[in-house]
Short mmCIF file of C-alpha atoms in Angstrom, two decimals:
data_model
loop_
_atom_site.label_atom_id
_atom_site.label_comp_id
_atom_site.label_asym_id
_atom_site.label_seq_id
_atom_site.Cartn_x
_atom_site.Cartn_y
_atom_site.Cartn_z
CA GLN A 1 -10.68 -24.93 -7.70
CA ASP A 2 -14.00 -25.85 -9.19
CA TYR A 3 -16.97 -23.50 -9.09
CA SER A 4 -19.56 -24.40 -6.46
CA PHE A 5 -23.10 -23.99 -7.74
CA GLN A 6 -24.52 -24.29 -4.22
CA PRO A 7 -23.53 -21.77 -1.55
CA SER A 8 -21.91 -23.55 1.39
CA HIS A 9 -21.29 -20.78 3.93
CA TYR A 10 -23.94 -20.66 6.64
CA THR A 11 -24.53 -16.90 6.26
CA SER A 12 -24.82 -16.88 2.48
CA ALA A 13 -28.17 -15.82 1.05
CA ARG A 14 -27.51 -16.74 -2.58
CA SER A 15 -24.86 -18.23 -4.83
CA LEU A 16 -22.06 -16.25 -6.43
CA GLY A 17 -23.61 -16.90 -9.85
CA THR A 18 -26.97 -15.48 -8.73
CA TRP A 19 -25.32 -12.39 -7.27
CA LEU A 20 -23.25 -11.81 -10.42
CA GLN A 21 -26.37 -12.17 -12.55
CA GLU A 22 -28.30 -9.68 -10.37
CA GLN A 23 -25.44 -7.17 -10.73
CA GLY A 24 -25.13 -7.68 -14.50
CA ILE A 25 -21.55 -8.94 -14.14
CA PRO A 26 -20.38 -11.73 -16.43
CA GLY A 27 -18.47 -14.61 -14.90
CA ILE A 28 -16.69 -17.69 -16.18
CA TYR A 29 -15.55 -20.93 -14.62
CA GLY A 30 -13.73 -24.02 -15.79
CA VAL A 31 -10.68 -22.05 -16.92
CA ASP A 32 -7.31 -23.30 -15.71
CA THR A 33 -5.89 -19.96 -14.63
CA ARG A 34 -2.55 -21.56 -13.75
CA ALA A 35 -2.15 -22.68 -17.36
CA VAL A 36 -3.09 -19.20 -18.59
CA THR A 37 -0.55 -17.65 -16.21
CA LYS A 38 2.18 -20.02 -17.45
CA LEU A 39 1.33 -19.18 -21.07
CA ILE A 40 1.55 -15.43 -20.42
CA ARG A 41 4.84 -15.81 -18.52
CA THR A 42 6.48 -17.82 -21.29
CA GLN A 43 5.01 -16.14 -24.38
CA GLY A 44 4.02 -12.68 -23.15
CA SER A 45 0.66 -11.07 -23.82
CA THR A 46 -1.42 -13.32 -26.01
CA LEU A 47 -4.49 -12.44 -28.03
CA GLY A 48 -7.50 -14.63 -27.47
CA LYS A 49 -11.25 -14.99 -27.26
CA ILE A 50 -13.52 -16.78 -24.86
CA GLU A 51 -16.18 -18.80 -26.62
CA ILE A 52 -19.41 -19.57 -24.81
CA GLU A 53 -21.08 -22.84 -25.67
CA GLY A 54 -24.37 -22.30 -27.45
CA SER A 55 -23.63 -18.68 -28.40
CA MET A 56 -22.48 -17.18 -31.68
CA LEU A 57 -19.32 -18.58 -33.18
CA ALA A 58 -16.11 -16.74 -32.32
CA ASP A 59 -15.44 -16.23 -36.03
CA SER A 60 -18.52 -14.02 -36.26
CA PHE A 61 -17.02 -11.47 -33.83
CA GLU A 62 -14.59 -8.86 -35.08
CA PHE A 63 -11.14 -9.50 -33.63
CA THR A 64 -9.22 -6.38 -32.65
CA ASP A 65 -5.51 -6.54 -31.95
CA PRO A 66 -4.82 -3.78 -29.37
CA ASN A 67 -1.10 -3.98 -30.17
CA LEU A 68 -1.78 -2.39 -33.56
CA GLN A 69 -2.91 0.92 -32.04
CA ASN A 70 -1.14 3.48 -29.89
CA LEU A 71 -2.73 2.76 -26.52
CA SER A 72 -0.62 5.40 -24.79
CA ALA A 73 -2.40 8.03 -26.91
CA VAL A 74 -5.73 6.61 -25.77
CA VAL A 75 -4.98 6.71 -22.01
CA SER A 76 -2.69 9.76 -21.79
CA ARG A 77 -3.82 13.11 -20.47
CA ILE A 78 -4.54 15.64 -23.20
CA ALA A 79 -3.27 18.73 -21.36
CA LYS A 80 -0.30 19.69 -19.21
CA GLN A 81 -0.96 19.54 -15.45
CA VAL A 82 1.14 20.76 -12.52
CA PHE A 83 0.94 19.15 -9.08
CA LEU A 84 2.40 20.82 -5.99
CA PRO A 85 3.00 19.12 -2.65
CA PRO A 86 0.53 20.07 0.10
CA PRO A 87 1.76 22.33 2.91
CA LEU A 88 3.70 20.50 5.60
CA GLU A 89 2.16 19.88 9.00
CA ASP A 90 4.64 19.98 11.86
CA GLY A 91 6.65 16.78 12.10
CA CYS A 92 4.93 15.01 9.19
CA ALA A 93 7.81 14.90 6.74
CA ASN A 94 10.11 11.90 6.61
CA PRO A 95 13.55 13.37 5.87
CA GLU A 96 14.89 10.00 4.68
CA GLN A 97 12.27 9.75 1.92
CA GLU A 98 11.83 13.41 1.10
CA ALA A 99 13.34 14.62 -2.17
CA SER A 100 11.74 18.04 -2.06
CA SER A 101 14.90 20.13 -2.27
CA ILE A 102 18.35 20.05 -3.74
CA ALA A 103 20.59 22.90 -2.58
CA ASN A 104 17.57 24.80 -1.18
CA LYS A 105 15.76 24.57 -4.53
CA ASP A 106 12.47 22.72 -4.99
CA VAL A 107 12.83 19.56 -7.05
CA HIS A 108 10.84 19.68 -10.26
CA ILE A 109 10.06 16.42 -12.05
CA LEU A 110 8.55 16.37 -15.52
CA ALA A 111 6.57 13.18 -16.12
CA VAL A 112 5.50 12.06 -19.58
CA ASP A 113 2.11 10.39 -19.30
CA CYS A 114 2.11 7.22 -21.35
CA GLY A 115 -0.43 5.69 -18.97
CA ILE A 116 0.87 6.80 -15.56
CA LYS A 117 -0.88 5.38 -12.50
CA ASN A 118 -2.43 7.91 -10.11
CA ASN A 119 -0.59 6.28 -7.22
CA ILE A 120 2.75 7.25 -8.82
CA ILE A 121 1.57 10.86 -8.95
CA ARG A 122 0.46 10.73 -5.30
CA TYR A 123 3.79 9.20 -4.22
CA LEU A 124 5.92 11.76 -6.05
CA VAL A 125 3.88 14.74 -4.84
CA ASN A 126 2.70 13.74 -1.36
CA ILE A 127 5.51 11.47 -0.14
CA LEU A 128 8.60 12.68 -2.01
CA ARG A 129 7.14 16.20 -2.03
CA VAL A 130 8.32 17.23 -5.49
CA LYS A 131 6.72 19.64 -7.91
CA LEU A 132 5.39 17.41 -10.68
CA THR A 133 4.56 18.57 -14.17
CA LEU A 134 2.60 15.93 -16.04
CA VAL A 135 2.50 16.19 -19.83
CA PRO A 136 0.76 14.15 -22.55
CA TRP A 137 2.64 11.34 -24.30
CA ASP A 138 3.31 13.49 -27.40
CA TYR A 139 4.25 16.74 -25.63
CA ASP A 140 7.50 18.43 -26.74
CA PHE A 141 9.31 18.86 -23.42
CA SER A 142 12.69 19.70 -24.98
CA LYS A 143 12.37 23.40 -24.08
CA GLU A 144 11.05 22.83 -20.54
CA GLU A 145 13.19 23.28 -17.42
CA PHE A 146 13.13 20.43 -14.90
CA ASP A 147 15.43 18.52 -12.55
CA GLY A 148 14.34 15.04 -13.52
CA LEU A 149 12.48 13.33 -16.34
CA PHE A 150 10.07 10.48 -15.60
CA LEU A 151 8.81 8.40 -18.52
CA SER A 152 5.83 6.45 -17.29
CA ASN A 153 5.11 2.98 -18.47
CA GLY A 154 1.82 2.36 -20.17
CA PRO A 155 -0.24 -0.11 -22.11
CA GLY A 156 0.52 -1.48 -25.53
CA ASP A 157 3.57 -1.57 -27.72
CA PRO A 158 6.08 1.20 -26.91
CA THR A 159 7.24 1.33 -30.54
CA HIS A 160 4.06 3.34 -31.23
CA CYS A 161 5.45 6.16 -29.07
CA THR A 162 7.98 7.40 -31.61
CA THR A 163 6.90 11.00 -30.96
CA THR A 164 7.85 10.62 -27.29
CA ILE A 165 11.14 8.99 -28.21
CA ASP A 166 11.95 11.76 -30.70
CA HIS A 167 11.53 14.44 -28.00
#
């Protein structure tokens, strides 16, 4: 769809562009997002720049390739953290989903944080009710005791995580 410079809804007080400008939020239009989506689906993540007519030339901006750095190291926690499930309220547990015990022993999952989403932590702890130990991407977990190992996905090229792979 094309960008409408004039607001058309009867309750609108200003245009989207005006609101974005007031909030200090940049916006673009005239980009065929379907073509961009097709490009990403066929070729994977692609580096690029958006040039704005009348501004500095794109060549004058430094171009950083995020795939050249270990992004997991940038987003990972720096210290070990332990999460315990909250106490059960009567009738709140769903026995079909719960993984909290195996042979009357609490389930302990060790998760390596290479960019883990907080919702994954909430699901494991609050819904599946497991004890979760979350460690940084480069943590040596080889001497730890746990029932399951969870390697989180994360940003960037996984070949930069050789320390994780070595453990």
